[in-house]
mmCIF file with all atom_site columns, C-alpha atoms in Angstrom:
data_model
loop_
_atom_site.group_PDB
_atom_site.id
_atom_site.type_symbol
_atom_site.label_atom_id
_atom_site.label_alt_id
_atom_site.label_comp_id
_atom_site.label_asym_id
_atom_site.label_entity_id
_atom_site.label_seq_id
_atom_site.pdbx_PDB_ins_code
_atom_site.Cartn_x
_atom_site.Cartn_y
_atom_site.Cartn_z
_atom_site.occupancy
_atom_site.B_iso_or_equiv
_atom_site.pdbx_formal_charge
_atom_site.auth_seq_id
_atom_site.auth_comp_id
_atom_site.auth_asym_id
_atom_site.auth_atom_id
_atom_site.pdbx_PDB_model_num
ATOM 1   C CA . MET A 1 1   ? 49.301 115.226 28.749 1.00 54.00 ? 282 MET A CA 1
ATOM 2   C CA . LEU A 1 2   ? 49.791 114.128 25.550 1.00 52.00 ? 283 LEU A CA 1
ATOM 3   C CA . ARG A 1 3   ? 52.097 111.144 24.628 1.00 56.00 ? 284 ARG A CA 1
ATOM 4   C CA . PHE A 1 4   ? 53.872 111.130 21.799 1.00 57.00 ? 285 PHE A CA 1
ATOM 5   C CA . ASP A 1 5   ? 56.787 109.785 20.358 1.00 60.00 ? 286 ASP A CA 1
ATOM 6   C CA . PRO A 1 6   ? 58.859 110.617 16.994 1.00 60.00 ? 287 PRO A CA 1
ATOM 7   C CA . PHE A 1 7   ? 60.664 108.656 16.461 1.00 58.00 ? 288 PHE A CA 1
ATOM 8   C CA . ARG A 1 8   ? 57.910 105.588 17.037 1.00 59.00 ? 289 ARG A CA 1
ATOM 9   C CA . ASP A 1 9   ? 57.788 106.293 12.809 1.00 63.00 ? 290 ASP A CA 1
ATOM 10  C CA . LEU A 1 10  ? 61.461 107.112 11.924 1.00 60.00 ? 291 LEU A CA 1
ATOM 11  C CA . ASP A 1 11  ? 62.872 103.162 13.501 1.00 59.00 ? 292 ASP A CA 1
ATOM 12  C CA . SER A 1 12  ? 60.587 101.857 11.632 1.00 60.00 ? 293 SER A CA 1
ATOM 13  C CA . VAL A 1 13  ? 61.390 103.514 8.241  1.00 60.00 ? 294 VAL A CA 1
ATOM 14  C CA . THR A 1 14  ? 65.208 102.895 9.917  1.00 56.00 ? 295 THR A CA 1
ATOM 15  C CA . SER A 1 15  ? 65.036 99.574  9.905  1.00 54.00 ? 296 SER A CA 1
ATOM 16  C CA . ALA A 1 16  ? 63.449 99.257  7.382  1.00 56.00 ? 297 ALA A CA 1
ATOM 17  C CA . MET A 1 17  ? 66.057 100.707 5.291  1.00 53.00 ? 298 MET A CA 1
ATOM 18  C CA . LEU A 1 18  ? 68.779 99.537  5.928  1.00 50.00 ? 299 LEU A CA 1
ATOM 19  C CA . GLY A 1 19  ? 68.154 95.716  7.885  1.00 49.00 ? 300 GLY A CA 1
ATOM 20  C CA . THR A 1 20  ? 69.141 96.747  11.126 1.00 47.00 ? 301 THR A CA 1
ATOM 21  C CA . SER A 1 21  ? 66.352 94.439  13.840 1.00 47.00 ? 302 SER A CA 1
ATOM 22  C CA . SER A 1 22  ? 65.458 96.739  16.868 1.00 46.00 ? 303 SER A CA 1
ATOM 23  C CA . GLY A 1 23  ? 67.290 95.898  19.441 1.00 46.00 ? 304 GLY A CA 1
ATOM 24  C CA . SER A 1 24  ? 70.282 96.241  18.581 1.00 46.00 ? 305 SER A CA 1
ATOM 25  C CA . ALA A 1 25  ? 73.622 97.587  19.625 1.00 48.00 ? 306 ALA A CA 1
ATOM 26  C CA . ARG A 1 26  ? 73.010 99.502  16.462 1.00 47.00 ? 307 ARG A CA 1
ATOM 27  C CA . ALA A 1 27  ? 69.014 100.826 17.001 1.00 49.00 ? 308 ALA A CA 1
ATOM 28  C CA . PRO A 1 28  ? 68.718 100.249 21.410 1.00 54.00 ? 309 PRO A CA 1
ATOM 29  C CA . ARG A 1 29  ? 64.903 99.899  21.723 1.00 58.00 ? 310 ARG A CA 1
ATOM 30  C CA . PHE A 1 30  ? 62.555 103.024 22.880 1.00 69.00 ? 311 PHE A CA 1
ATOM 31  C CA . MET A 1 31  ? 62.655 103.570 26.665 1.00 82.00 ? 312 MET A CA 1
ATOM 32  C CA . PRO A 1 32  ? 60.207 102.000 28.135 1.00 89.00 ? 313 PRO A CA 1
ATOM 33  C CA . MET A 1 33  ? 57.492 104.311 30.445 1.00 92.00 ? 314 MET A CA 1
ATOM 34  C CA . ASP A 1 34  ? 54.580 104.587 32.796 1.00 95.00 ? 315 ASP A CA 1
ATOM 35  C CA . LEU A 1 35  ? 53.124 107.545 33.329 1.00 94.00 ? 316 LEU A CA 1
ATOM 36  C CA . TYR A 1 36  ? 49.901 108.220 35.289 1.00 95.00 ? 317 TYR A CA 1
ATOM 37  C CA . LYS A 1 37  ? 47.987 111.202 37.786 1.00 92.00 ? 318 LYS A CA 1
ATOM 38  C CA . LEU A 1 38  ? 49.585 111.017 40.834 1.00 92.00 ? 319 LEU A CA 1
ATOM 39  C CA . ASP A 1 39  ? 47.040 113.895 43.069 1.00 89.00 ? 320 ASP A CA 1
ATOM 40  C CA . ASP A 1 40  ? 48.279 117.043 42.161 1.00 89.00 ? 321 ASP A CA 1
ATOM 41  C CA . HIS A 1 41  ? 50.779 115.505 39.466 1.00 92.00 ? 322 HIS A CA 1
ATOM 42  C CA . TYR A 1 42  ? 52.027 113.116 36.910 1.00 93.00 ? 323 TYR A CA 1
ATOM 43  C CA . VAL A 1 43  ? 55.031 110.575 37.628 1.00 96.00 ? 324 VAL A CA 1
ATOM 44  C CA . LEU A 1 44  ? 56.669 109.198 34.827 1.00 96.00 ? 325 LEU A CA 1
ATOM 45  C CA . SER A 1 45  ? 58.833 105.701 35.034 1.00 96.00 ? 326 SER A CA 1
ATOM 46  C CA . ALA A 1 46  ? 61.420 105.008 32.705 1.00 95.00 ? 327 ALA A CA 1
ATOM 47  C CA . ASP A 1 47  ? 63.348 101.788 33.176 1.00 93.00 ? 328 ASP A CA 1
ATOM 48  C CA . LEU A 1 48  ? 66.940 102.196 32.014 1.00 92.00 ? 329 LEU A CA 1
ATOM 49  C CA . PRO A 1 49  ? 68.742 98.976  33.417 1.00 89.00 ? 330 PRO A CA 1
ATOM 50  C CA . GLY A 1 50  ? 72.257 99.693  33.244 1.00 87.00 ? 331 GLY A CA 1
ATOM 51  C CA . VAL A 1 51  ? 72.734 103.149 31.925 1.00 90.00 ? 332 VAL A CA 1
ATOM 52  C CA . ASP A 1 52  ? 75.057 104.977 34.248 1.00 89.00 ? 333 ASP A CA 1
ATOM 53  C CA . PRO A 1 53  ? 73.574 107.498 35.693 1.00 92.00 ? 334 PRO A CA 1
ATOM 54  C CA . GLY A 1 54  ? 75.875 110.033 34.411 1.00 93.00 ? 335 GLY A CA 1
ATOM 55  C CA . THR A 1 55  ? 74.964 109.899 30.672 1.00 93.00 ? 336 THR A CA 1
ATOM 56  C CA . VAL A 1 56  ? 70.816 110.618 32.086 1.00 95.00 ? 337 VAL A CA 1
ATOM 57  C CA . ASP A 1 57  ? 69.184 113.451 30.228 1.00 96.00 ? 338 ASP A CA 1
ATOM 58  C CA . VAL A 1 58  ? 66.400 116.043 31.737 1.00 96.00 ? 339 VAL A CA 1
ATOM 59  C CA . ASP A 1 59  ? 65.653 118.714 29.339 1.00 96.00 ? 340 ASP A CA 1
ATOM 60  C CA . VAL A 1 60  ? 63.112 120.416 29.641 1.00 95.00 ? 341 VAL A CA 1
ATOM 61  C CA . ASP A 1 61  ? 61.636 123.162 26.376 1.00 93.00 ? 342 ASP A CA 1
ATOM 62  C CA . ARG A 1 62  ? 59.264 124.396 24.445 1.00 89.00 ? 343 ARG A CA 1
ATOM 63  C CA . GLY A 1 63  ? 56.897 122.561 26.093 1.00 89.00 ? 344 GLY A CA 1
ATOM 64  C CA . THR A 1 64  ? 58.131 119.178 25.172 1.00 93.00 ? 345 THR A CA 1
ATOM 65  C CA . LEU A 1 65  ? 60.312 117.368 27.690 1.00 95.00 ? 346 LEU A CA 1
ATOM 66  C CA . THR A 1 66  ? 63.288 114.747 26.734 1.00 95.00 ? 347 THR A CA 1
ATOM 67  C CA . LEU A 1 67  ? 64.703 111.922 28.362 1.00 95.00 ? 348 LEU A CA 1
ATOM 68  C CA . THR A 1 68  ? 68.021 111.128 26.723 1.00 94.00 ? 349 THR A CA 1
ATOM 69  C CA . ALA A 1 69  ? 70.283 108.543 28.871 1.00 93.00 ? 350 ALA A CA 1
ATOM 70  C CA . HIS A 1 70  ? 73.151 106.189 27.237 1.00 92.00 ? 351 HIS A CA 1
ATOM 71  C CA . ARG A 1 71  ? 74.444 102.685 27.876 1.00 89.00 ? 352 ARG A CA 1
ATOM 72  C CA . THR A 1 72  ? 77.956 101.562 26.831 1.00 87.00 ? 353 THR A CA 1
ATOM 73  C CA . ALA A 1 73  ? 79.022 97.890  25.214 1.00 83.00 ? 354 ALA A CA 1
ATOM 74  C CA . PRO A 1 74  ? 80.860 96.284  27.332 1.00 82.00 ? 355 PRO A CA 1
ATOM 75  C CA . ASP A 1 75  ? 83.794 96.441  25.636 1.00 82.00 ? 356 ASP A CA 1
ATOM 76  C CA . SER A 1 76  ? 84.866 92.877  23.052 1.00 80.00 ? 357 SER A CA 1
ATOM 77  C CA . ASP A 1 77  ? 88.530 92.446  22.194 1.00 86.00 ? 358 ASP A CA 1
ATOM 78  C CA . GLY A 1 78  ? 89.127 89.184  22.541 1.00 88.00 ? 359 GLY A CA 1
ATOM 79  C CA . VAL A 1 79  ? 85.577 87.893  22.709 1.00 87.00 ? 360 VAL A CA 1
ATOM 80  C CA . GLN A 1 80  ? 83.499 84.456  20.967 1.00 88.00 ? 361 GLN A CA 1
ATOM 81  C CA . TRP A 1 81  ? 79.560 85.964  21.409 1.00 83.00 ? 362 TRP A CA 1
ATOM 82  C CA . ILE A 1 82  ? 77.351 83.430  21.455 1.00 86.00 ? 363 ILE A CA 1
ATOM 83  C CA . SER A 1 83  ? 74.816 85.298  22.481 1.00 82.00 ? 364 SER A CA 1
ATOM 84  C CA . SER A 1 84  ? 74.008 89.057  22.795 1.00 78.00 ? 365 SER A CA 1
ATOM 85  C CA . GLU A 1 85  ? 69.757 89.892  23.240 1.00 78.00 ? 366 GLU A CA 1
ATOM 86  C CA . ARG A 1 86  ? 71.400 93.622  25.690 1.00 79.00 ? 367 ARG A CA 1
ATOM 87  C CA . PHE A 1 87  ? 71.442 96.681  23.033 1.00 80.00 ? 368 PHE A CA 1
ATOM 88  C CA . ALA A 1 88  ? 74.200 99.817  23.574 1.00 84.00 ? 369 ALA A CA 1
ATOM 89  C CA . GLY A 1 89  ? 73.074 103.254 22.487 1.00 86.00 ? 370 GLY A CA 1
ATOM 90  C CA . THR A 1 90  ? 71.405 106.606 22.968 1.00 89.00 ? 371 THR A CA 1
ATOM 91  C CA . TYR A 1 91  ? 67.886 105.988 24.765 1.00 87.00 ? 372 TYR A CA 1
ATOM 92  C CA . ARG A 1 92  ? 65.664 109.201 23.723 1.00 91.00 ? 373 ARG A CA 1
ATOM 93  C CA . ARG A 1 93  ? 61.976 109.998 24.627 1.00 91.00 ? 374 ARG A CA 1
ATOM 94  C CA . GLN A 1 94  ? 60.692 113.038 23.796 1.00 93.00 ? 375 GLN A CA 1
ATOM 95  C CA . ILE A 1 95  ? 56.656 114.257 25.414 1.00 92.00 ? 376 ILE A CA 1
ATOM 96  C CA . ALA A 1 96  ? 55.109 116.647 24.855 1.00 92.00 ? 377 ALA A CA 1
ATOM 97  C CA . LEU A 1 97  ? 53.673 118.459 28.404 1.00 90.00 ? 378 LEU A CA 1
ATOM 98  C CA . GLY A 1 98  ? 49.595 120.423 28.807 1.00 84.00 ? 379 GLY A CA 1
ATOM 99  C CA . GLU A 1 99  ? 49.629 123.607 29.443 1.00 84.00 ? 380 GLU A CA 1
ATOM 100 C CA . GLY A 1 100 ? 48.606 122.948 32.855 1.00 85.00 ? 381 GLY A CA 1
ATOM 101 C CA . VAL A 1 101 ? 52.065 121.888 33.823 1.00 90.00 ? 382 VAL A CA 1
ATOM 102 C CA . ASP A 1 102 ? 54.582 123.271 35.632 1.00 91.00 ? 383 ASP A CA 1
ATOM 103 C CA . THR A 1 103 ? 57.528 123.720 34.580 1.00 91.00 ? 384 THR A CA 1
ATOM 104 C CA . GLU A 1 104 ? 60.031 125.253 36.719 1.00 91.00 ? 385 GLU A CA 1
ATOM 105 C CA . GLY A 1 105 ? 59.237 122.830 39.515 1.00 93.00 ? 386 GLY A CA 1
ATOM 106 C CA . ILE A 1 106 ? 59.877 118.977 38.178 1.00 95.00 ? 387 ILE A CA 1
ATOM 107 C CA . SER A 1 107 ? 62.390 117.393 39.154 1.00 96.00 ? 388 SER A CA 1
ATOM 108 C CA . ALA A 1 108 ? 63.920 113.819 38.380 1.00 96.00 ? 389 ALA A CA 1
ATOM 109 C CA . SER A 1 109 ? 65.714 111.488 40.184 1.00 96.00 ? 390 SER A CA 1
ATOM 110 C CA . TYR A 1 110 ? 67.966 108.066 38.621 1.00 95.00 ? 391 TYR A CA 1
ATOM 111 C CA . ASP A 1 111 ? 67.487 104.685 40.860 1.00 94.00 ? 392 ASP A CA 1
ATOM 112 C CA . ASN A 1 112 ? 67.658 100.899 40.410 1.00 92.00 ? 393 ASN A CA 1
ATOM 113 C CA . GLY A 1 113 ? 68.035 101.295 36.772 1.00 92.00 ? 394 GLY A CA 1
ATOM 114 C CA . VAL A 1 114 ? 64.952 103.349 36.260 1.00 95.00 ? 395 VAL A CA 1
ATOM 115 C CA . LEU A 1 115 ? 64.853 107.191 35.701 1.00 96.00 ? 396 LEU A CA 1
ATOM 116 C CA . SER A 1 116 ? 61.134 109.065 38.221 1.00 97.00 ? 397 SER A CA 1
ATOM 117 C CA . VAL A 1 117 ? 60.534 111.748 37.223 1.00 97.00 ? 398 VAL A CA 1
ATOM 118 C CA . THR A 1 118 ? 57.934 114.002 38.717 1.00 96.00 ? 399 THR A CA 1
ATOM 119 C CA . ILE A 1 119 ? 55.961 116.824 36.215 1.00 95.00 ? 400 ILE A CA 1
ATOM 120 C CA . PRO A 1 120 ? 53.664 118.896 38.950 1.00 94.00 ? 401 PRO A CA 1
ATOM 121 C CA . LEU A 1 121 ? 50.293 120.629 37.704 1.00 90.00 ? 402 LEU A CA 1
ATOM 122 C CA . ALA A 1 122 ? 50.009 124.862 37.484 1.00 85.00 ? 403 ALA A CA 1
ATOM 123 C CA . GLU A 1 123 ? 47.948 126.267 39.739 1.00 77.00 ? 404 GLU A CA 1
ATOM 124 C CA . ARG A 1 124 ? 44.927 127.725 38.014 1.00 75.00 ? 405 ARG A CA 1
ATOM 125 C CA . ALA A 1 125 ? 45.190 123.659 36.649 1.00 65.00 ? 406 ALA A CA 1
ATOM 126 C CA . LYS A 1 126 ? 43.803 122.732 40.222 1.00 68.00 ? 407 LYS A CA 1
ATOM 127 C CA . PRO A 1 127 ? 40.246 122.344 40.967 1.00 72.00 ? 408 PRO A CA 1
ATOM 128 C CA . ARG A 1 128 ? 39.140 124.903 43.457 1.00 75.00 ? 409 ARG A CA 1
ATOM 129 C CA . LYS A 1 129 ? 36.843 126.229 44.412 1.00 80.00 ? 410 LYS A CA 1
ATOM 130 C CA . VAL A 1 130 ? 34.142 128.653 42.991 1.00 83.00 ? 411 VAL A CA 1
ATOM 131 C CA . GLU A 1 131 ? 32.025 131.205 45.033 1.00 85.00 ? 412 GLU A CA 1
ATOM 132 C CA . ILE A 1 132 ? 28.263 131.335 44.137 1.00 86.00 ? 413 ILE A CA 1
ATOM 133 C CA . SER A 1 133 ? 26.264 134.686 44.981 1.00 85.00 ? 414 SER A CA 1
ATOM 134 C CA . ILE A 1 134 ? 22.550 133.952 45.858 1.00 87.00 ? 415 ILE A CA 1
ATOM 135 C CA . GLY A 1 135 ? 19.998 137.133 47.284 1.00 78.00 ? 416 GLY A CA 1
ATOM 136 C CA . ASP A 1 136 ? 17.925 139.493 45.345 1.00 67.00 ? 417 ASP A CA 1
ATOM 137 C CA . ASN A 1 137 ? 20.085 142.667 44.685 1.00 61.00 ? 418 ASN A CA 1
ATOM 138 C CA . ASP A 1 138 ? 20.158 144.381 47.866 1.00 62.00 ? 419 ASP A CA 1
ATOM 139 C CA . GLY A 1 139 ? 21.384 142.211 49.788 1.00 58.00 ? 420 GLY A CA 1
ATOM 140 C CA . GLN A 1 140 ? 23.105 139.199 48.194 1.00 55.00 ? 421 GLN A CA 1
ATOM 141 C CA . GLN A 1 141 ? 24.745 136.823 50.554 1.00 57.00 ? 422 GLN A CA 1
ATOM 142 C CA . SER A 1 142 ? 27.704 134.603 48.614 1.00 55.00 ? 423 SER A CA 1
ATOM 143 C CA . ILE A 1 143 ? 28.354 130.940 49.748 1.00 57.00 ? 424 ILE A CA 1
ATOM 144 C CA . LEU A 1 144 ? 31.981 128.543 47.649 1.00 56.00 ? 425 LEU A CA 1
ATOM 145 C CA . THR A 1 145 ? 30.411 125.231 47.019 1.00 53.00 ? 426 THR A CA 1
#
């Protein structure tokens, strides 16, 4: 599993050029996530509070896992804002998957503002026992280690 966010540098360049701070309605903050390995699979948990589950998309294409979600800005007609710190817009993260991942077995769920993605290891990447041959040329025996 490789950690890869191709938009991190682009976000900082865009902010510098346009003068927008990260987290504004125009440029939502990144999607915070945790990624860890548990037994024979990886688990990715991404925080997406206030996101409509219908806008969440998980896509696998050519070894890249793409997470996309959208949070709509509240209707501000006639509103005088005192403070506006909750950002709206589209979130997107991309993670490069290694060759030892079973892309067909990836599953996802969204509960209480957290997107959970389970990424299983491919059979060829799982640990296995190797048979060792012992003995002379005439009467070989085999053992498992």
